[in-house]
mmCIF file of C-alpha atoms in Angstrom:
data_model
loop_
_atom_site.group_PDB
_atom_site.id
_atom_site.type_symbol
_atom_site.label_atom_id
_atom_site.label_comp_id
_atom_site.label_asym_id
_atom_site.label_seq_id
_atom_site.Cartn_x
_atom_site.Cartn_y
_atom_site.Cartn_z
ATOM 1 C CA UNK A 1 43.190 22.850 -59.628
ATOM 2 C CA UNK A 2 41.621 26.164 -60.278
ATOM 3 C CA UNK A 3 42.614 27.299 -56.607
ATOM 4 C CA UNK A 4 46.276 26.060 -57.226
ATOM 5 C CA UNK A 5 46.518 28.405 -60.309
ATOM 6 C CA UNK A 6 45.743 31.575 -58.485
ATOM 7 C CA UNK A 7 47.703 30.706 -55.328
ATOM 8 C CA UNK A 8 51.094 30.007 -57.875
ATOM 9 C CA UNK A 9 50.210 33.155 -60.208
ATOM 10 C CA UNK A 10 49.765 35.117 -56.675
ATOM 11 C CA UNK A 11 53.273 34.000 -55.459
ATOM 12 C CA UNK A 12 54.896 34.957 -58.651
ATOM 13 C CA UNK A 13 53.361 38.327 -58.682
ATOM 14 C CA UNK A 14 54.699 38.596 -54.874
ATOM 15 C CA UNK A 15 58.103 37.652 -55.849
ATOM 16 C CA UNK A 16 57.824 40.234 -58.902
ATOM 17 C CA UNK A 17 56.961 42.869 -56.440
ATOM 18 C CA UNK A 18 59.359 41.717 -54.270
ATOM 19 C CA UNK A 19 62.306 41.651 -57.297
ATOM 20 C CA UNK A 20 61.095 45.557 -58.108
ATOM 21 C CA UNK A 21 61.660 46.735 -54.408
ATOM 22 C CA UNK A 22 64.807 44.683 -54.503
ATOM 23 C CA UNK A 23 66.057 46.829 -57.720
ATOM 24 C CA UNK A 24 64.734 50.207 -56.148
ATOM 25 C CA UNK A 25 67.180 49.341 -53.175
ATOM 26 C CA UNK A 26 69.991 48.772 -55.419
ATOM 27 C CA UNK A 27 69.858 52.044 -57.453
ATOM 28 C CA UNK A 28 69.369 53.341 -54.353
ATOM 29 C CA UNK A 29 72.743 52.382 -53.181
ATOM 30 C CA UNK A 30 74.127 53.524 -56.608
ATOM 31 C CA UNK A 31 72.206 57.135 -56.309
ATOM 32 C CA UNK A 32 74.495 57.683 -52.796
ATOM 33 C CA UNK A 33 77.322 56.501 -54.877
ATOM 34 C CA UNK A 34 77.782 53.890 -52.224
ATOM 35 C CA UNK A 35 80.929 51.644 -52.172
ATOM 36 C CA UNK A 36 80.726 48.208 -53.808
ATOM 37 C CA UNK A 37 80.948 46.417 -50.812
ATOM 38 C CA UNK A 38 77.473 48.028 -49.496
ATOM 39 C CA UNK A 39 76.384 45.557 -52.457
ATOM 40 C CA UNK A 40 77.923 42.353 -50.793
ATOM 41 C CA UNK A 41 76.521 43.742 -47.092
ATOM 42 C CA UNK A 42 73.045 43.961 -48.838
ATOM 43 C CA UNK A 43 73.513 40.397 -49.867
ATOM 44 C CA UNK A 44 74.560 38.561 -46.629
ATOM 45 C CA UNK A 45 74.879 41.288 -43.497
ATOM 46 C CA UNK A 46 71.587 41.481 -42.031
ATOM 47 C CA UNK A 47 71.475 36.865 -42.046
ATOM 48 C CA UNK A 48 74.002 38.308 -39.107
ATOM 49 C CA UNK A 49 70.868 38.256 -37.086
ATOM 50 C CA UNK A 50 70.408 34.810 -37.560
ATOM 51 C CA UNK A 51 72.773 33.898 -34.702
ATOM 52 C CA UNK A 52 69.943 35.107 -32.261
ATOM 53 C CA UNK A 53 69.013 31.681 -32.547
ATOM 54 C CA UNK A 54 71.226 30.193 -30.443
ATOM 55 C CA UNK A 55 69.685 31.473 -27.529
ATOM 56 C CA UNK A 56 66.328 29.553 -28.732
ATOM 57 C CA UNK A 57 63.749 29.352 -31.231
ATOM 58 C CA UNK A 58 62.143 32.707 -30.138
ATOM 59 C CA UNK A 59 64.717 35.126 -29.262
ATOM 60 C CA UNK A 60 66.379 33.981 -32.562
ATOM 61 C CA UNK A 61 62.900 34.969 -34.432
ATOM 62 C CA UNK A 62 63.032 37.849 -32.583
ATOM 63 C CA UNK A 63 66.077 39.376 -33.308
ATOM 64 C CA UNK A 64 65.961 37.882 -37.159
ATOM 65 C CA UNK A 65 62.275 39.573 -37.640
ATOM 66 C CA UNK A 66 63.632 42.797 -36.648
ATOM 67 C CA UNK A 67 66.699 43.186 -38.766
ATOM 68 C CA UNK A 68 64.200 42.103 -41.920
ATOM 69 C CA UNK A 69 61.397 44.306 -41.106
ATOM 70 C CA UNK A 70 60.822 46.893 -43.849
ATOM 71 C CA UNK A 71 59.348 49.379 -40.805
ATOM 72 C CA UNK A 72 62.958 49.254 -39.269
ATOM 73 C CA UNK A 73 64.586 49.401 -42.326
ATOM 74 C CA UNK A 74 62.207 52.399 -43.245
ATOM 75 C CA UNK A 75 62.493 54.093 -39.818
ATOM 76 C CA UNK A 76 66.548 53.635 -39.930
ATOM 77 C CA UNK A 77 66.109 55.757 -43.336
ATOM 78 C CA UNK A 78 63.944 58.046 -42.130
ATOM 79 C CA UNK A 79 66.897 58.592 -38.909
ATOM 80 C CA UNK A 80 69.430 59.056 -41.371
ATOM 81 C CA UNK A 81 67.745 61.475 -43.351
ATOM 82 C CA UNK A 82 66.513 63.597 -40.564
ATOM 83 C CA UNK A 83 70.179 63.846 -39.321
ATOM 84 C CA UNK A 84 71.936 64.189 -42.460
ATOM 85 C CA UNK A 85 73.693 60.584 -42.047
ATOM 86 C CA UNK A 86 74.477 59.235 -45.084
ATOM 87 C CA UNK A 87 75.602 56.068 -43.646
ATOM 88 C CA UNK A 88 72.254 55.922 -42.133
ATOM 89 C CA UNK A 89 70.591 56.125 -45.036
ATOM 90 C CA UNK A 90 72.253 53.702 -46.814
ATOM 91 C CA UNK A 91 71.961 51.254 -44.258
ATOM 92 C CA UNK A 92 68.439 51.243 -43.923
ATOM 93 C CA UNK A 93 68.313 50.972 -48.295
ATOM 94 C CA UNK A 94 70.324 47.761 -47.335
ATOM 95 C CA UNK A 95 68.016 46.410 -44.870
ATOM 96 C CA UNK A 96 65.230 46.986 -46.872
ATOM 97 C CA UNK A 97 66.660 45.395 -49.813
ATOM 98 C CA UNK A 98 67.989 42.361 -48.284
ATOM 99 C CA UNK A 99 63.930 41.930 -46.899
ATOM 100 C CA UNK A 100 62.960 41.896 -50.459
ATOM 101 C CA UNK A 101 66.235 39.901 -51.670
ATOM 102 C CA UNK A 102 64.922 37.436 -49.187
ATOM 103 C CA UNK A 103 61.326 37.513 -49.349
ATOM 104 C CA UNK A 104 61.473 37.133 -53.118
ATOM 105 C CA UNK A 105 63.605 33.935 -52.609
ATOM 106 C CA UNK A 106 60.459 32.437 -50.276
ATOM 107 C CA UNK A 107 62.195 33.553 -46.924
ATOM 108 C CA UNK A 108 60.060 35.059 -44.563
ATOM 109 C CA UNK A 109 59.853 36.262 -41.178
ATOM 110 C CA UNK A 110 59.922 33.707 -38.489
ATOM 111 C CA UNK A 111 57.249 32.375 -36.228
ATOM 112 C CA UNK A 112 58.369 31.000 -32.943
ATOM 113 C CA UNK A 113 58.548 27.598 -33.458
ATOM 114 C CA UNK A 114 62.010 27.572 -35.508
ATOM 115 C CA UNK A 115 63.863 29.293 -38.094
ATOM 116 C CA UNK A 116 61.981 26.791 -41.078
ATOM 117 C CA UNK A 117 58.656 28.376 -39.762
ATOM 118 C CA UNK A 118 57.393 31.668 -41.865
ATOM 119 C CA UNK A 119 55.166 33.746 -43.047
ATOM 120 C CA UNK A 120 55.338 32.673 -47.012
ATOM 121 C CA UNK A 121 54.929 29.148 -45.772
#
């Protein structure tokens, strides 16, 4: 019982952590006076990546883990930055935002064996 405690107050302090990054990402978007539809991308556009699975179980996890991989999202802001590219920028706030959106919902990144399979599992 005592184990079950700290493994449920562990996964509500992830999906606090989670909800902060998640918040950071949005006033991000509202600091490059982003259009409101950036807001609706954040929400669904990188689950885009979810049609890699219908080439299989692991080029689907594949292509999913990389569009909600905070060091992509990261690197894409970093890119934009370097070059000036708001666009860029923005983009990579999105990705990293939807990675928290998701991973504070219990959605992970996938293992091989199908799109059910994660890491918060």
């Amino acid at each position: 019982m005592k184990k079950e405690k700290t493994t449920n107050r562990l996964k509500t302090t992830i999906k606090i952590e989670e909800f902060s990054m998640l918040i950071l990402s949005i006033y991000a978007l509202f600091q490059f006076s982003s259009p409101w539809w950036y807001f609706v991308l954040m929400l669904i556009g990188p689950d885009i990546s979810m049609v890699g699975y219908l080439a299989g179980n692991i080029f689907g996890a594949l292509v999913y883990n990389f569009f909600h991989h905070r060091a992509v999202a990261i690197l894409v802001f970093l890119t934009g930055l370097t070059i000036g590219q708001t666009e860029l920028q923005a983009a990579g706030v999105i990705l990293f935002g939807h990675s928290a959106m998701d991973r504070m919902l219990g959605f992970g990144l996938k293992y091989n064996q199908g799109f059910k399979f994660t890491h918060l599992n």
